[in-house]
XYZ file of C-alpha atoms in Angstrom:
559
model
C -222.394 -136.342 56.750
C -223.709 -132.943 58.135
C -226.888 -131.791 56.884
C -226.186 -129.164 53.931
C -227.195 -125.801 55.015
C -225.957 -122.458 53.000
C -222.307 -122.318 52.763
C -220.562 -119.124 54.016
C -218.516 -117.264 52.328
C -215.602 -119.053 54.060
C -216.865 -122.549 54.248
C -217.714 -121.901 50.344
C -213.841 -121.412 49.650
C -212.991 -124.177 52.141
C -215.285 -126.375 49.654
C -214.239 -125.403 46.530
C -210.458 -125.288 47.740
C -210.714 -128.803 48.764
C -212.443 -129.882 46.003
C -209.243 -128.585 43.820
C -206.865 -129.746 46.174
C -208.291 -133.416 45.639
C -208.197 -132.947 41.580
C -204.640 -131.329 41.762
C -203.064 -134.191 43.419
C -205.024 -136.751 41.440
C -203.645 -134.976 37.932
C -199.947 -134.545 39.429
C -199.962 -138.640 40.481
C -201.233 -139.056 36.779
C -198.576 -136.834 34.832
C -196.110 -138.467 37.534
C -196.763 -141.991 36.364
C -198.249 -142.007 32.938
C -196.117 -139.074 31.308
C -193.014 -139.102 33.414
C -191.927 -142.522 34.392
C -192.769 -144.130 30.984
C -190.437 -141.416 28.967
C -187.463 -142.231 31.244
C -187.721 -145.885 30.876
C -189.791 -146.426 33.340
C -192.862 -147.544 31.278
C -192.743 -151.149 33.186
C -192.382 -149.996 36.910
C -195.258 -147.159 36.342
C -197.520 -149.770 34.634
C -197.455 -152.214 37.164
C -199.237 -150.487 40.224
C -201.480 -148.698 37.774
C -204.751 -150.766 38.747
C -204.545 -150.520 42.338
C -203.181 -146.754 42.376
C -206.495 -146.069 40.317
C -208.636 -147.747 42.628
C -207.189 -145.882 45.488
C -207.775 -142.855 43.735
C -211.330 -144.191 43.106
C -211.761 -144.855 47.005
C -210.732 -141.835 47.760
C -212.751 -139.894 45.772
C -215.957 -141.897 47.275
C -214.843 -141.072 50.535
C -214.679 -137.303 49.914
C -218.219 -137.313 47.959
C -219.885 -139.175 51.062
C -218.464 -136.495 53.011
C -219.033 -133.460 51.455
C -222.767 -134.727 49.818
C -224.016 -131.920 47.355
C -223.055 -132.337 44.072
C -220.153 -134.633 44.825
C -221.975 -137.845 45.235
C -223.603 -136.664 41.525
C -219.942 -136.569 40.524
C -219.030 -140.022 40.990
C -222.254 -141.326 39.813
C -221.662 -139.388 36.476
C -218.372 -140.957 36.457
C -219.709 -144.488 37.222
C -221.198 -144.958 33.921
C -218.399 -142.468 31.667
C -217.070 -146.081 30.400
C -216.209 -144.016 27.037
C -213.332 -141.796 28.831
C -212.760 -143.449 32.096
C -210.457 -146.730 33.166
C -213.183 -149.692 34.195
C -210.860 -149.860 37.249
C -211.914 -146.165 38.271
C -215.719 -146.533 36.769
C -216.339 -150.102 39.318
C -215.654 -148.536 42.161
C -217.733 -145.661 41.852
C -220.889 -148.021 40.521
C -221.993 -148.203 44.470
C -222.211 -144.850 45.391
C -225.684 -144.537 46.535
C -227.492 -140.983 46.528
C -228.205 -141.654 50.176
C -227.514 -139.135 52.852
C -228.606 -138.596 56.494
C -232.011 -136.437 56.479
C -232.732 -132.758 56.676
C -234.151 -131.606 60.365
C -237.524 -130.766 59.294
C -237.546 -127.322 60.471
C -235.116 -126.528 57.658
C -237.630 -128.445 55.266
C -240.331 -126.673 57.074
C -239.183 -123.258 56.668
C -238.269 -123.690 52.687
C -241.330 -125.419 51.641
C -243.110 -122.361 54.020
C -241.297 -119.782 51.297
C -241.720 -121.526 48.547
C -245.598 -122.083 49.158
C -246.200 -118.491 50.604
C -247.808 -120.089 53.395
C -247.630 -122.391 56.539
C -247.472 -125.983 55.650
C -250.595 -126.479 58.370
C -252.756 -124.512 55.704
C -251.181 -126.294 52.428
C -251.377 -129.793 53.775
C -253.742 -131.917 56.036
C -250.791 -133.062 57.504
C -247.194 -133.740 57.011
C -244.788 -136.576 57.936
C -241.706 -135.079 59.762
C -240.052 -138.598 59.571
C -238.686 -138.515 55.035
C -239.194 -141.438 53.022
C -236.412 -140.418 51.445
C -233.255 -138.690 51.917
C -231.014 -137.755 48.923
C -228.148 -135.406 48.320
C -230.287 -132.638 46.409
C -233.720 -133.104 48.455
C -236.037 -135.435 50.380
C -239.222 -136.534 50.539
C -242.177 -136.758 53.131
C -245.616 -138.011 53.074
C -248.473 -135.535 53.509
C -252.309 -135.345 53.019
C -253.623 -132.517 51.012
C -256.506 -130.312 52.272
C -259.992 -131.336 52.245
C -260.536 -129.082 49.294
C -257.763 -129.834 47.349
C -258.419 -133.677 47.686
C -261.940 -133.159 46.765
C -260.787 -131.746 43.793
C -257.996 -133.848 42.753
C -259.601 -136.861 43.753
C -257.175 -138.395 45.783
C -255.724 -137.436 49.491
C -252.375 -139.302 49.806
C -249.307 -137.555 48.128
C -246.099 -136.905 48.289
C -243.796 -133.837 48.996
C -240.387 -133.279 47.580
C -238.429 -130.620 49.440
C -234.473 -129.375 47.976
C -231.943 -129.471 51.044
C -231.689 -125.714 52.359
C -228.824 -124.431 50.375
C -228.231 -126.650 48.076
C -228.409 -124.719 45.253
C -225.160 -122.377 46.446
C -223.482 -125.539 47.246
C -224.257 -126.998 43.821
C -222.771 -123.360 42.509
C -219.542 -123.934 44.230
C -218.938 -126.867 43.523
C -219.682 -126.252 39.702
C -217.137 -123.207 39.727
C -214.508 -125.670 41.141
C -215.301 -129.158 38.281
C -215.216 -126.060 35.541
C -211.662 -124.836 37.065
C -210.470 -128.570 36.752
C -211.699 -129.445 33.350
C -209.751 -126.123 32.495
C -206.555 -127.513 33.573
C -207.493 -130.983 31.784
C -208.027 -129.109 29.066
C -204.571 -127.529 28.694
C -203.077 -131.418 28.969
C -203.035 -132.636 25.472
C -202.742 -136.209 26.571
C -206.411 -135.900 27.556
C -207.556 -133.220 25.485
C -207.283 -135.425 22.495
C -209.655 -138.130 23.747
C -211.973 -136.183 25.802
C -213.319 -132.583 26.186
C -213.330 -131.939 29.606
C -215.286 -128.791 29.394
C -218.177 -130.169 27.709
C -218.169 -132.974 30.123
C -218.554 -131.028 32.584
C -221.173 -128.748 31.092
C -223.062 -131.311 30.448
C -222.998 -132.355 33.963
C -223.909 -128.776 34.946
C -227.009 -129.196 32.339
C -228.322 -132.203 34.239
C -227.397 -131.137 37.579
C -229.540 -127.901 37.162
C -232.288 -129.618 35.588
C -232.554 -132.156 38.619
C -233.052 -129.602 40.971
C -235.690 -127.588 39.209
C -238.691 -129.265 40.150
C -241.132 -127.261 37.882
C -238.873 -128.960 34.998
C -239.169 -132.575 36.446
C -243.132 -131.539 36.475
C -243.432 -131.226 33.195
C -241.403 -134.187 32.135
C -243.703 -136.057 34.527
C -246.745 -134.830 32.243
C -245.185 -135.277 28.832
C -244.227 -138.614 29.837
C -247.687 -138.986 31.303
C -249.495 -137.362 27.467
C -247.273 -140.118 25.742
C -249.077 -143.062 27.043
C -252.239 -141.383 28.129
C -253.944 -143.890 25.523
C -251.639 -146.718 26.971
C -253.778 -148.509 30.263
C -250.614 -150.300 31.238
C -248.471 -147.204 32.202
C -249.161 -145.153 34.768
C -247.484 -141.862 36.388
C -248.221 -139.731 39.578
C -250.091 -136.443 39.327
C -248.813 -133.582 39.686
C -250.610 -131.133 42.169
C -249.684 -127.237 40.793
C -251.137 -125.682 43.708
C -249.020 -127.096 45.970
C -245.688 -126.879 43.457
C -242.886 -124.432 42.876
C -238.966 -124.423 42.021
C -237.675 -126.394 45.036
C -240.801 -128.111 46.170
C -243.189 -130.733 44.281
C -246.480 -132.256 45.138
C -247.238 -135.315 43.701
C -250.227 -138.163 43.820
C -248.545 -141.324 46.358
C -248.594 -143.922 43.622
C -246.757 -146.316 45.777
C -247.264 -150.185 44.939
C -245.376 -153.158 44.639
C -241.131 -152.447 43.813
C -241.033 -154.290 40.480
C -238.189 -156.452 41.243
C -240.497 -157.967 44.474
C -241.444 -161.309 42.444
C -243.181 -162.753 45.311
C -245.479 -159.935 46.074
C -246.083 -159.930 42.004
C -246.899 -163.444 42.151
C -249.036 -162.893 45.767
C -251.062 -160.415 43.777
C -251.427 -162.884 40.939
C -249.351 -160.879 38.223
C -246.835 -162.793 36.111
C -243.218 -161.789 36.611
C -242.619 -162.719 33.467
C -245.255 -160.586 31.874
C -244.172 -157.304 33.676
C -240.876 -158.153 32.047
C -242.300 -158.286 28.668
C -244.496 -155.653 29.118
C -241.342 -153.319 30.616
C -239.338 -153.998 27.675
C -242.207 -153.048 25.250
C -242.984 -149.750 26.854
C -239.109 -148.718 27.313
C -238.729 -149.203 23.393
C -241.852 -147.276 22.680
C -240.096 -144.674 24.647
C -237.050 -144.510 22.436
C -238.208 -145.705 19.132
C -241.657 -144.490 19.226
C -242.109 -141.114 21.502
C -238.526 -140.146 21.172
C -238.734 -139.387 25.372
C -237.516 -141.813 27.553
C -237.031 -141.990 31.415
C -233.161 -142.176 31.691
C -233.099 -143.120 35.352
C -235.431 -146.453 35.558
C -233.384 -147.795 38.280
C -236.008 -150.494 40.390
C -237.031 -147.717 42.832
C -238.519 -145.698 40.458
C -240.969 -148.620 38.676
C -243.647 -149.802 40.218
C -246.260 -151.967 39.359
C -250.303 -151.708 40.397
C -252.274 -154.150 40.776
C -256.002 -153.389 38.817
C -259.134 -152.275 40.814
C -262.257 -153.568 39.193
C -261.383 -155.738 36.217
C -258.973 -153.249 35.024
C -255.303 -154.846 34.356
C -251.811 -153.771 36.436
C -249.840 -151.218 35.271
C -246.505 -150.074 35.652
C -246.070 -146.666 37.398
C -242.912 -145.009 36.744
C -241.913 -142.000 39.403
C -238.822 -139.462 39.740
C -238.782 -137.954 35.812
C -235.649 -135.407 36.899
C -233.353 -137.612 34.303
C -235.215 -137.617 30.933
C -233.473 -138.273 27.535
C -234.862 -137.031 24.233
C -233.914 -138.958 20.898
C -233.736 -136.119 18.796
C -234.026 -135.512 15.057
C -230.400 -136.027 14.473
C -229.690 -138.835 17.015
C -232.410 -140.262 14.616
C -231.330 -139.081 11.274
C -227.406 -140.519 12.891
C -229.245 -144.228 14.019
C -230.574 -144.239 10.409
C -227.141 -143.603 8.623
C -225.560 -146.028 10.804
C -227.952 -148.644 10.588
C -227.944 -147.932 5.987
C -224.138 -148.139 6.008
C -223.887 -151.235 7.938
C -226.447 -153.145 5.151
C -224.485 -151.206 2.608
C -221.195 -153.022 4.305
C -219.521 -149.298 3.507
C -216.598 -149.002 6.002
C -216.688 -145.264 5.200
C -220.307 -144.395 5.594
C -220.175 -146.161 9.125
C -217.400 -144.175 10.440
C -219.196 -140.946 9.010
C -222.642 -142.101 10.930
C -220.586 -142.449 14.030
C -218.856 -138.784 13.500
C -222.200 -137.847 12.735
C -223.426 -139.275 16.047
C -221.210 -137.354 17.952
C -219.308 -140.587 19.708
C -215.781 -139.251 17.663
C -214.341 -136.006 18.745
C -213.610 -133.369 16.082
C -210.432 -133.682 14.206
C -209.781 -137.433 14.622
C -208.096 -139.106 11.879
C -210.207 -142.217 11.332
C -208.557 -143.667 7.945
C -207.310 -146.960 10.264
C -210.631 -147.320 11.745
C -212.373 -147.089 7.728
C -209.788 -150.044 6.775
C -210.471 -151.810 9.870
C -214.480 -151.536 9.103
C -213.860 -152.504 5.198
C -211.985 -155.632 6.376
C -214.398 -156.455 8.511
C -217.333 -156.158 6.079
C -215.255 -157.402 3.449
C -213.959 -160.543 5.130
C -217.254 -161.756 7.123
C -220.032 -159.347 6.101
C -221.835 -162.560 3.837
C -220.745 -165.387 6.216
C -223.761 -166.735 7.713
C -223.240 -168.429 11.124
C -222.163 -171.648 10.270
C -219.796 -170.685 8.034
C -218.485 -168.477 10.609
C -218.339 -170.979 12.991
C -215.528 -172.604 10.604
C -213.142 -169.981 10.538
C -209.817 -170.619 12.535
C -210.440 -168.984 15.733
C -206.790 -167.371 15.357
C -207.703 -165.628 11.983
C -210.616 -163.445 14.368
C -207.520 -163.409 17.475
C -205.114 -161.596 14.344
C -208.274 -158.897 13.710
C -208.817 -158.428 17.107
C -205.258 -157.303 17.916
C -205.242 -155.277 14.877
C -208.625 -153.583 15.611
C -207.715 -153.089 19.082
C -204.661 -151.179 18.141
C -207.039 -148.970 15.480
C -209.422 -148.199 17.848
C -207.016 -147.250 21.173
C -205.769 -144.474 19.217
C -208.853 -142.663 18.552
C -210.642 -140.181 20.420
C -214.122 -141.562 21.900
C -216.307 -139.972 23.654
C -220.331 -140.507 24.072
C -222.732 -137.926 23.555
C -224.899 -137.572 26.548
C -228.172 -138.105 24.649
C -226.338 -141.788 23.327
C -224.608 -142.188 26.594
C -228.888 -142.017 28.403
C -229.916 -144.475 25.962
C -226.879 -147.033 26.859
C -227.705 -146.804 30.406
C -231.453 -147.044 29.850
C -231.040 -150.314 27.869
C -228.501 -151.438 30.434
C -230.858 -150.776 33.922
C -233.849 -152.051 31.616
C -231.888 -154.960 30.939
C -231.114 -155.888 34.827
C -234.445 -155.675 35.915
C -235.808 -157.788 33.379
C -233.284 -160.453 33.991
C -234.386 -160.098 37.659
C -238.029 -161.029 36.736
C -237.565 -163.655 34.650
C -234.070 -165.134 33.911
C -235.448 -166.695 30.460
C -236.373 -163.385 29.449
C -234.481 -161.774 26.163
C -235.364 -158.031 26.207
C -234.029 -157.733 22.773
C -237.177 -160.109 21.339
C -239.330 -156.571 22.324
C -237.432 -154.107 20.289
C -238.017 -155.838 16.343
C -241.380 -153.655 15.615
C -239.831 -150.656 17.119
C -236.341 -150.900 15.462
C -238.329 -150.880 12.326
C -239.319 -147.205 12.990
C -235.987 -146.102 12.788
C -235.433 -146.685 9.096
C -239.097 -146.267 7.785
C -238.998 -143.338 5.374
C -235.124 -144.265 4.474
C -235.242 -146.534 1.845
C -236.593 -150.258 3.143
C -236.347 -151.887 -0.145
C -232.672 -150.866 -0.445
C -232.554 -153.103 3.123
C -233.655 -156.491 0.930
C -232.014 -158.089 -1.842
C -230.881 -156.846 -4.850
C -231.555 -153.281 -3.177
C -228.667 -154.356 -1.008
C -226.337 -153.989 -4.397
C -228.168 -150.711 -5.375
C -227.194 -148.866 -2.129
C -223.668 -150.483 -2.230
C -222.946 -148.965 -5.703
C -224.594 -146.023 -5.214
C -222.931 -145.307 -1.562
C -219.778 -146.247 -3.237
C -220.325 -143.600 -6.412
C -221.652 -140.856 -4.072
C -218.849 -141.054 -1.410
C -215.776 -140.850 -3.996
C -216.217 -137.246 -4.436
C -215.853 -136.720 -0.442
C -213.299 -139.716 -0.070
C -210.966 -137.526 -2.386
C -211.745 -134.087 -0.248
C -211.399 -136.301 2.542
C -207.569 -137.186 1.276
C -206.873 -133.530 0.240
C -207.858 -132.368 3.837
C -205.554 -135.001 5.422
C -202.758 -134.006 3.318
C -203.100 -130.540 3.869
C -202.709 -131.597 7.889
C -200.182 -133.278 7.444
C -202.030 -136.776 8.468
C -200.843 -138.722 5.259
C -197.585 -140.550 6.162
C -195.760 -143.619 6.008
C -196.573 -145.983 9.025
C -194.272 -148.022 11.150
C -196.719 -149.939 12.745
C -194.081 -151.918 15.544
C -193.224 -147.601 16.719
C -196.038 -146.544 16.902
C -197.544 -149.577 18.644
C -195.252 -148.867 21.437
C -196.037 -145.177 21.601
C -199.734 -146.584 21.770
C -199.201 -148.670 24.825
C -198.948 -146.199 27.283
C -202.910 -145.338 26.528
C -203.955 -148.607 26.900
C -205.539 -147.705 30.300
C -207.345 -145.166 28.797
C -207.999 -146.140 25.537
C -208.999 -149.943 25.586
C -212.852 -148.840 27.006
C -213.139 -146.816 23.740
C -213.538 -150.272 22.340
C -217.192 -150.410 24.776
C -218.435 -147.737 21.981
C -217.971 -149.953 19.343
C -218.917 -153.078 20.650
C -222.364 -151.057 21.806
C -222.401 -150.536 18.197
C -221.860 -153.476 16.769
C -224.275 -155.166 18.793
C -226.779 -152.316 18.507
C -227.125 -152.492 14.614
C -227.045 -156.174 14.997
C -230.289 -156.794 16.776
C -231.875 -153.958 14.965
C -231.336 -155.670 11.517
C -232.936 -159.317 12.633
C -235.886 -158.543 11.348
C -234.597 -157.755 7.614
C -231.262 -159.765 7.469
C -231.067 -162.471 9.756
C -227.317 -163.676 8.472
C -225.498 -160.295 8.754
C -227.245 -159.490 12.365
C -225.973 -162.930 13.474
C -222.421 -161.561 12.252
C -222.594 -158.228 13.605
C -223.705 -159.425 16.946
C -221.103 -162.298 16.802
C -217.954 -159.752 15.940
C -219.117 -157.436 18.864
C -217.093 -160.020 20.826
C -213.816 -158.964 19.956
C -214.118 -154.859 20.567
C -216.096 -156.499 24.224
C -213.378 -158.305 24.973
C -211.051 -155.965 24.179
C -213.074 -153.416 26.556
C -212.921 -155.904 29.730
C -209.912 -157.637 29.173
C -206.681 -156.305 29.533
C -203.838 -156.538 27.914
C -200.063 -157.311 29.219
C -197.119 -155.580 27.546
């Protein structure tokens, strides 16, 4: 791929034009064979190339973001782990698209780190690698040697220095301007409008986008992160040098050390594998349960661990803080009501926490989904795990297809802040297994799970409390159960059901809507490993039902 340099006007509207081209084709195939074909008759023939049309379309789409580089390569990454509104068949062949680009000539990184310093780089540094360390989309990275001076006061000499392409941020304008013109014609497709908002999806890609290439921003998340654990002597982050720092260039301490997933080196510099596995687990839950600031983006480059100098014990050193998540007040206040309604077994007060947590889009009718949660609560919410064990394996095949059916039809989509904390637990998750294949991650999150409903009520998690909240969730919810109903009529959403119709109208989002069933098996398995420390039987049966929305999510069905 060519280097990025500042578009012209007229390569600009070659990029963005091209860009739109590739999306207009893409939504024309899609109205051709999922709206189209199926309402002539045709539902069969379009269905049964649907896999390998999507990934060609995926393939292509790689192709063009390899080529192009900028914000593109971000794209499909983004996409890679949307699970929530994209086919698995689309989202798999994305999951390899590595930010990794040929480098920058260094007298382009020369002359913007020159501008950006207000001075040449043989005054700011020692010296200065020419050769990158790393070469990404956005920016790249060289090693460099700070001044006499500045290393006497610092204390260290090695560091590294993070320089944005040349351009890149006109590029990254363009091809903004073009993903908001295509979420605009999404939009105006009610097919997709109902079961994702395009616009905010791609806002919130703009959000993260701009943050990742504002290096005074990934600065201070570097510090915060740093002021979190500064009492902690097993985590460890570079420091920042200001002097040598502006919007497009960073210079940072070299805290390079052993990759985390290197077990022999681990094991050559006597640290346990399996320790740094326990130990990563404990400080990513701190992160969410504890400091409410995690690193979203804790991929095996970006941990390492360092070995202790003088008696003092390794650490691990987490770099690159331009992906942070927050777990905010609400995403707290939402984990809380979730986690109460699922003790409560109230079908209704879990599909308000999940409204509440942003994962359903406004305006979805969710009375299917409430049965669906009431039956399940009802039926094997106090079932410990033998007795569960007895049930006739086609009684859970006859919920399945009924809960598949419920939640298919209803708009999903994640919230980024929920959608972060998914794929931190999930790259957490990998490198642990890598360390130490015994290893369960989820053994490490008990005392911080706790946190989450301190100050709610614990006794009403324990016994008779359990009957209290019950009751009193029931009593308090009647009220909004009947405004609930009124509102429903009044839209016209109350109406007799023929279930065999509208399965069939239902089948043609099955491509679509079966990964909406990811969400709640997230869910289900979520609140079951955070309630093993107060109720051992109805974890075990949350975590054992999150099978049937999983399966539902990776298996597909025939028609």
């Amino acid at each position: 791929m060519p280097a990025a340099a500042p578009p012209r006007a007229g390569a600009a509207r070659a990029r963005y034009r091209r860009i739109l081209r590739f999306a207009a084709r893409a939504l024309a195939q899609a109205w051709w064979f999922e709206l189209v074909l199926p309402r002539l008759g045709l539902r069969r023939f379009a269905a049964r190339g649907r896999v390998a049309r999507l990934q060609k379309l995926a393939r292509r789409f790689h192709a063009l973001a390899l080529e192009l580089g900028g914000l593109m390569i971000k794209v499909g990454q983004f996409m890679s782990s949307r699970l929530d509104v994209l086919p698995p068949e689309i989202t798999r062949e994305l999951e390899g698209l590595q930010d990794e680009v040929p480098a920058e000539p260094f007298a382009g990184i020369r002359a913007l780190a020159e501008a950006e310093l207000g001075m040449p780089l043989a005054l700011a540094f020692a010296t200065v690698e020419e050769q990158p360390i790393a070469a990404a989309s956005l920016g790249q990275a060289h090693r460099a040697r700070l001044s006499p001076l500045l290393a006497e006061e610092f204390g260290f000499t090695d560091v590294v220095l993070k320089v944005q392409r040349p351009g890149i941020g006109e590029i990254v304008d363009v091809d903004l301007a073009a993903l908001r013109k295509i979420a605009g014609w999404v939009s105006r497709v009610k097919f997709v409008s109902k079961r994702a908002d395009a616009p905010a999806l791609v806002e919130e890609f703009a959000t993260t986008s701009l943050e990742e290439i504002d290096y005074l921003n990934e600065a201070a998340n570097a510090e915060r992160f740093a002021a979190d654990f500064a009492d902690d002597d097993r985590v460890g982050t570079p420091t920042i040098v200001w002097e040598r720092s502006s919007l497009r260039v960073l210079t940072l301490s070299d805290v390079t050390a052993i990759k985390i997933t290197d077990a022999p080196a681990l094991v050559a510099a006597g640290i346990d594998p399996g320790e740094v596995s326990a130990e990563l687990a404990r400080v990513t839950f701190q992160q969410m349960f504890v400091n409410g600031f995690f690193h979203a983006d804790p991929h095996p480059g970006n941990i390492f661990v360092t070995p202790g100098v003088d008696g003092a014990p390794w650490r691990l050193t987490f770099i690159d803080f331009g992906m942070m998540g927050e777990i905010s007040d609400d995403l707290r206040d939402g984990l809380v009501t979730f986690l109460l309604a699922v003790v409560a077994r109230d079908g209704r007060g879990l599909v308000s926490a999940i409204e509440r947590l942003g994962v359903l889009l406004p305006g979805a009718d969710t009375t299917q989904l409430e049965q669906a949660m009431s039956e399940l609560f009802g039926r094997y919410g106090g079932m410990g795990v033998a007795e569960l064990q007895r049930i006739d394996p086609r009684e859970f095949e006859r919920f399945a297809v009924r809960f598949g059916e419920t939640i298919r039809s209803l708009p999903f989509q994640l919230p980024k802040s929920f959608l972060l904390l998914l794929r931190t637990i999930s790259l957490i998750s990998g490198v642990t297994s890598a360390l130490d294949r015994d290893f369960n991650m989820w053994d490490a999150v008990d005392p911080f799970a706790r946190t989450l409903t301190s100050g709610a009520g614990a006794g009403a998690l324990r016994g008779l409390g359990r009957q209290a909240v019950t009751l009193a969730s029931t009593l308090a919810r009647l009220p909004g159960r009947l405004d609930a109903l009124a509102d429903r009529i009044d839209r016209g959403q109350v109406a007799v059901r023929a279930p065999d119709v509208e399965r069939r109208i239902r089948g043609v989002e099955n491509a679509v809507g079966r990964v909406a069933a990811a969400i709640v098996f997230a869910a289900l398995l979520l609140g079951g490993v955070l309630l093993r420390a107060d109720d051992v039987v109805l974890s075990w049966v949350l975590i054992g039902v999150s099978v049937v929305p999983g399966l539902i999510a990776t298996i597909p069905r025939r028609r």
